[in-house]
């Protein structure tokens, strides 16, 4: 199994531009999570899906952030418009369950907004 | 609601010395506890987990952790560290609604 795949690995953009981060979870996993990691705030859960349905998006910082999961093998996290404070590493993770199952993390996307 | 507190943000140690990374949690429901490790420029990966049963849990790379319900702790230990153990370590508690991660402890192993 290839594990969780994220693209791009690095993204540099200018303030105001739209950014789209992509994730392919492990096949058969029913849960998909999006996290943001910064030095200041640590690892934050942004949103998670169960069977492609968004369950909890209370961690999404504001309306500029949106996430979709059109099918079981693909999810996107979009920031529009991007701001310098969005600079962070964004992780996607998948899991077969919500509570007692481990989460499998992708390698992350390092986003820099100038 | 649940929470995780990792008491040390950074732990420096010399190679071959023992190490303990501390974690305290709070949860109002059944507790499932995890330790993850993050090597530079990588995602998190599971070191070990406690779901039930024996309170001493063994994981990969010689790490182990002990679940202490009365002290609400789940400290991670290794009797002899290696340079390659230098990484960020995250304690996590899982239960409704989802997993909560601690802020992380940076383990720095010096030669």
Short mmCIF file of C-alpha atoms in Angstrom, two decimals:
data_model
loop_
_atom_site.label_atom_id
_atom_site.label_comp_id
_atom_site.label_asym_id
_atom_site.label_seq_id
_atom_site.Cartn_x
_atom_site.Cartn_y
_atom_site.Cartn_z
CA UNK A 1 0.00 0.00 0.00
CA UNK A 2 1.35 3.43 -0.91
CA UNK A 3 0.03 5.06 2.24
CA UNK A 4 -1.66 8.44 2.32
CA UNK A 5 -0.61 10.55 -0.64
CA UNK A 6 -0.56 14.33 -0.56
CA UNK A 7 0.22 16.82 -3.28
CA UNK A 8 1.94 19.11 -3.73
CA UNK A 9 4.67 18.58 -1.14
CA UNK A 10 5.61 22.25 -1.24
CA UNK A 11 3.57 25.23 -2.32
CA UNK A 12 4.70 28.84 -2.47
CA UNK A 13 2.12 31.41 -3.42
CA UNK A 14 1.36 35.07 -3.07
CA UNK A 15 -1.20 36.57 -0.77
CA UNK A 16 -4.64 36.61 -2.34
CA UNK A 17 -4.12 33.58 -4.53
CA UNK A 18 -6.20 30.42 -4.35
CA UNK A 19 -4.45 27.34 -2.99
CA UNK A 20 -5.66 23.76 -3.39
CA UNK A 21 -4.15 20.90 -1.42
CA UNK A 22 -4.90 17.33 -2.42
CA UNK A 23 -5.09 14.04 -0.55
CA UNK A 24 -5.59 10.40 -1.48
CA UNK A 25 -6.38 8.30 1.60
CA UNK A 26 -5.58 4.65 2.12
CA UNK A 27 -8.09 2.45 0.35
CA UNK A 28 -10.75 1.09 2.68
CA UNK A 29 -10.36 3.77 5.32
CA UNK A 30 -13.69 5.37 6.17
CA UNK A 31 -12.31 8.46 7.91
CA UNK A 32 -10.24 11.30 6.50
CA UNK A 33 -8.79 14.13 8.54
CA UNK A 34 -7.17 17.45 7.63
CA UNK A 35 -4.71 18.98 10.11
CA UNK A 36 -2.62 22.13 10.20
CA UNK A 37 0.71 22.26 12.04
CA UNK A 38 2.45 25.45 13.11
CA UNK A 39 5.04 26.25 15.74
CA UNK A 40 2.65 28.58 17.51
CA UNK A 41 -0.45 26.38 17.64
CA UNK A 42 0.89 22.85 17.24
CA UNK A 43 -1.25 20.27 15.43
CA UNK A 44 -4.83 21.45 14.84
CA UNK A 45 -7.68 19.37 13.48
CA UNK A 46 -9.41 21.37 10.77
CA UNK A 47 -12.10 18.99 9.54
CA UNK A 48 -12.85 15.30 9.23
CA UNK A 49 -15.00 13.19 6.95
CA UNK A 50 -16.76 9.87 7.42
CA UNK A 51 -17.65 8.01 4.23
CA UNK A 52 -17.07 11.21 2.25
CA UNK A 53 -19.43 13.27 4.44
CA UNK A 54 -18.03 16.17 6.48
CA UNK A 55 -18.72 15.44 10.14
CA UNK A 56 -16.98 18.19 12.09
CA UNK A 57 -15.58 21.35 10.52
CA UNK A 58 -15.40 23.37 13.73
CA UNK A 59 -11.64 23.61 13.38
CA UNK A 60 -11.75 25.38 10.03
CA UNK A 61 -10.37 28.82 10.86
CA UNK A 62 -12.68 30.90 8.68
CA UNK A 63 -14.75 30.99 5.51
CA UNK A 64 -11.64 31.26 3.38
CA UNK A 65 -11.06 27.56 4.06
CA UNK A 66 -13.16 24.85 2.46
CA UNK A 67 -12.78 21.09 2.11
CA UNK A 68 -14.44 18.53 -0.09
CA UNK A 69 -14.39 14.80 -0.51
CA UNK A 70 -16.12 13.95 -3.80
CA UNK A 71 -15.32 10.25 -3.52
CA UNK A 72 -13.64 7.74 -1.24
CA UNK A 73 -10.23 8.18 -2.82
CA UNK A 74 -9.84 11.94 -3.05
CA UNK A 75 -10.14 15.04 -0.91
CA UNK A 76 -9.18 18.68 -1.32
CA UNK A 77 -8.54 21.53 1.07
CA UNK A 78 -8.89 24.93 -0.55
CA UNK A 79 -7.86 28.34 0.75
CA UNK A 80 -9.26 31.33 -1.10
CA UNK A 81 -7.91 33.96 -0.78
CA UNK A 82 -4.71 32.90 0.94
CA UNK A 83 -2.99 35.05 3.57
CA UNK A 84 0.54 34.94 5.04
CA UNK A 85 -0.84 33.64 8.35
CA UNK A 86 -2.00 30.50 6.50
CA UNK A 87 1.63 29.46 6.10
CA UNK A 88 1.94 26.06 7.78
CA UNK A 89 2.32 22.36 7.11
CA UNK A 90 -1.00 20.76 6.23
CA UNK A 91 -1.44 17.05 6.88
CA UNK A 92 -4.02 14.66 5.64
CA UNK A 93 -4.62 11.45 7.61
CA UNK A 94 -6.94 8.51 7.17
CA UNK A 95 -8.20 5.81 9.51
CA UNK A 96 -10.50 2.80 9.43
CA UNK A 97 -12.30 4.10 12.54
CA UNK A 98 -12.72 7.18 14.69
CA UNK A 99 -11.74 6.28 18.23
CA UNK A 100 -9.48 3.32 18.92
CA UNK A 101 -7.84 3.15 15.50
CA UNK A 102 -4.55 4.78 14.69
CA UNK A 103 -4.44 7.49 12.09
CA UNK A 104 -2.15 7.16 9.08
CA UNK A 105 -0.61 10.46 8.11
CA UNK A 106 0.57 11.67 4.75
CA UNK A 107 3.92 13.43 4.33
CA UNK A 108 2.29 16.87 4.48
CA UNK A 109 2.18 19.93 2.26
CA UNK A 110 4.37 22.84 3.32
CA UNK A 111 2.51 26.01 2.35
CA UNK A 112 4.23 29.38 2.23
CA UNK A 113 2.13 32.44 1.49
CA UNK A 114 4.20 35.52 0.68
CA UNK B 1 -14.22 17.13 26.36
CA UNK B 2 -10.75 15.68 26.41
CA UNK B 3 -7.30 17.20 26.58
CA UNK B 4 -3.64 16.20 26.52
CA UNK B 5 -0.76 17.94 28.26
CA UNK B 6 2.82 17.16 27.35
CA UNK B 7 4.80 18.58 30.21
CA UNK B 8 8.07 19.16 28.40
CA UNK B 9 8.41 20.98 25.10
CA UNK B 10 12.01 19.87 24.69
CA UNK B 11 14.06 17.03 26.22
CA UNK B 12 17.81 16.94 25.54
CA UNK B 13 19.60 13.70 26.37
CA UNK B 14 22.90 12.01 25.59
CA UNK B 15 23.09 8.93 23.42
CA UNK B 16 22.60 5.63 25.31
CA UNK B 17 20.98 7.41 28.27
CA UNK B 18 17.41 6.59 29.35
CA UNK B 19 14.60 9.00 28.59
CA UNK B 20 11.04 9.65 29.74
CA UNK B 21 8.59 11.88 27.91
CA UNK B 22 5.66 12.87 30.07
CA UNK B 23 2.01 12.99 29.10
CA UNK B 24 -1.10 13.69 31.15
CA UNK B 25 -4.60 13.50 29.80
CA UNK B 26 -8.17 14.22 30.78
CA UNK B 27 -11.21 12.50 29.38
CA UNK B 28 -14.76 11.94 30.53
CA UNK B 29 -15.19 8.68 28.62
CA UNK B 30 -13.26 5.49 27.95
CA UNK B 31 -9.67 6.29 27.19
CA UNK B 32 -7.65 5.18 24.24
CA UNK B 33 -4.11 6.57 24.28
CA UNK B 34 -1.46 6.85 21.60
CA UNK B 35 2.09 8.00 21.09
CA UNK B 36 3.14 9.14 17.64
CA UNK B 37 6.58 10.13 16.36
CA UNK B 38 7.35 12.71 13.69
CA UNK B 39 10.77 12.68 12.05
CA UNK B 40 11.90 15.86 10.27
CA UNK B 41 9.90 16.65 7.14
CA UNK B 42 7.64 13.65 7.60
CA UNK B 43 4.13 12.93 8.80
CA UNK B 44 3.29 11.37 12.16
CA UNK B 45 3.56 7.63 12.58
CA UNK B 46 2.32 5.41 15.38
CA UNK B 47 4.79 4.36 18.09
CA UNK B 48 2.37 2.51 20.36
CA UNK B 49 -1.17 2.54 21.68
CA UNK B 50 -3.15 1.60 24.76
CA UNK B 51 -6.68 0.36 24.26
CA UNK B 52 -7.22 -1.96 27.24
CA UNK B 53 -5.54 -4.75 29.18
CA UNK B 54 -1.96 -4.58 30.39
CA UNK B 55 -1.00 -1.08 31.48
CA UNK B 56 2.53 -1.49 30.11
CA UNK B 57 2.54 -1.15 26.37
CA UNK B 58 5.49 -1.91 24.12
CA UNK B 59 5.95 -0.19 20.81
CA UNK B 60 8.39 0.04 17.94
CA UNK B 61 12.05 1.04 18.22
CA UNK B 62 12.32 -0.08 21.86
CA UNK B 63 9.84 2.43 23.25
CA UNK B 64 7.28 1.58 25.91
CA UNK B 65 4.62 3.48 27.81
CA UNK B 66 2.71 2.92 31.00
CA UNK B 67 -0.93 3.79 31.46
CA UNK B 68 -1.67 5.07 34.96
CA UNK B 69 -5.37 5.66 35.45
CA UNK B 70 -5.11 7.16 38.95
CA UNK B 71 -2.56 9.72 37.81
CA UNK B 72 -4.15 10.13 34.37
CA UNK B 73 -0.73 9.72 32.80
CA UNK B 74 0.74 7.86 29.85
CA UNK B 75 4.49 8.48 29.99
CA UNK B 76 6.77 7.24 27.22
CA UNK B 77 10.11 5.66 28.07
CA UNK B 78 13.15 4.19 26.42
CA UNK B 79 16.04 2.66 28.42
CA UNK B 80 18.76 3.68 25.96
CA UNK B 81 18.28 6.24 23.20
CA UNK B 82 20.04 6.48 19.87
CA UNK B 83 20.86 9.47 17.71
CA UNK B 84 18.17 8.31 15.31
CA UNK B 85 15.50 8.81 18.01
CA UNK B 86 15.83 12.56 17.58
CA UNK B 87 12.31 13.59 16.58
CA UNK B 88 9.08 15.18 17.76
CA UNK B 89 6.83 12.96 19.90
CA UNK B 90 3.11 13.45 20.26
CA UNK B 91 0.81 12.01 22.89
CA UNK B 92 -2.84 11.66 21.85
CA UNK B 93 -6.12 10.67 23.45
CA UNK B 94 -8.93 9.29 21.37
CA UNK B 95 -12.58 9.24 22.22
CA UNK B 96 -15.67 11.02 21.00
CA UNK B 97 -15.60 13.12 19.05
CA UNK B 98 -12.11 12.56 17.64
CA UNK B 99 -8.43 12.31 18.57
CA UNK B 100 -6.82 15.16 20.50
CA UNK B 101 -3.07 15.60 20.16
CA UNK B 102 -0.69 17.19 22.63
CA UNK B 103 1.65 20.03 21.64
CA UNK B 104 4.54 17.66 21.18
CA UNK B 105 7.91 17.06 22.86
CA UNK B 106 11.09 17.52 20.91
CA UNK B 107 13.58 14.79 21.85
CA UNK B 108 17.12 15.83 21.05
CA UNK B 109 19.76 13.12 21.37
CA UNK B 110 23.34 14.34 21.61
CA UNK B 111 26.36 12.17 20.79
#
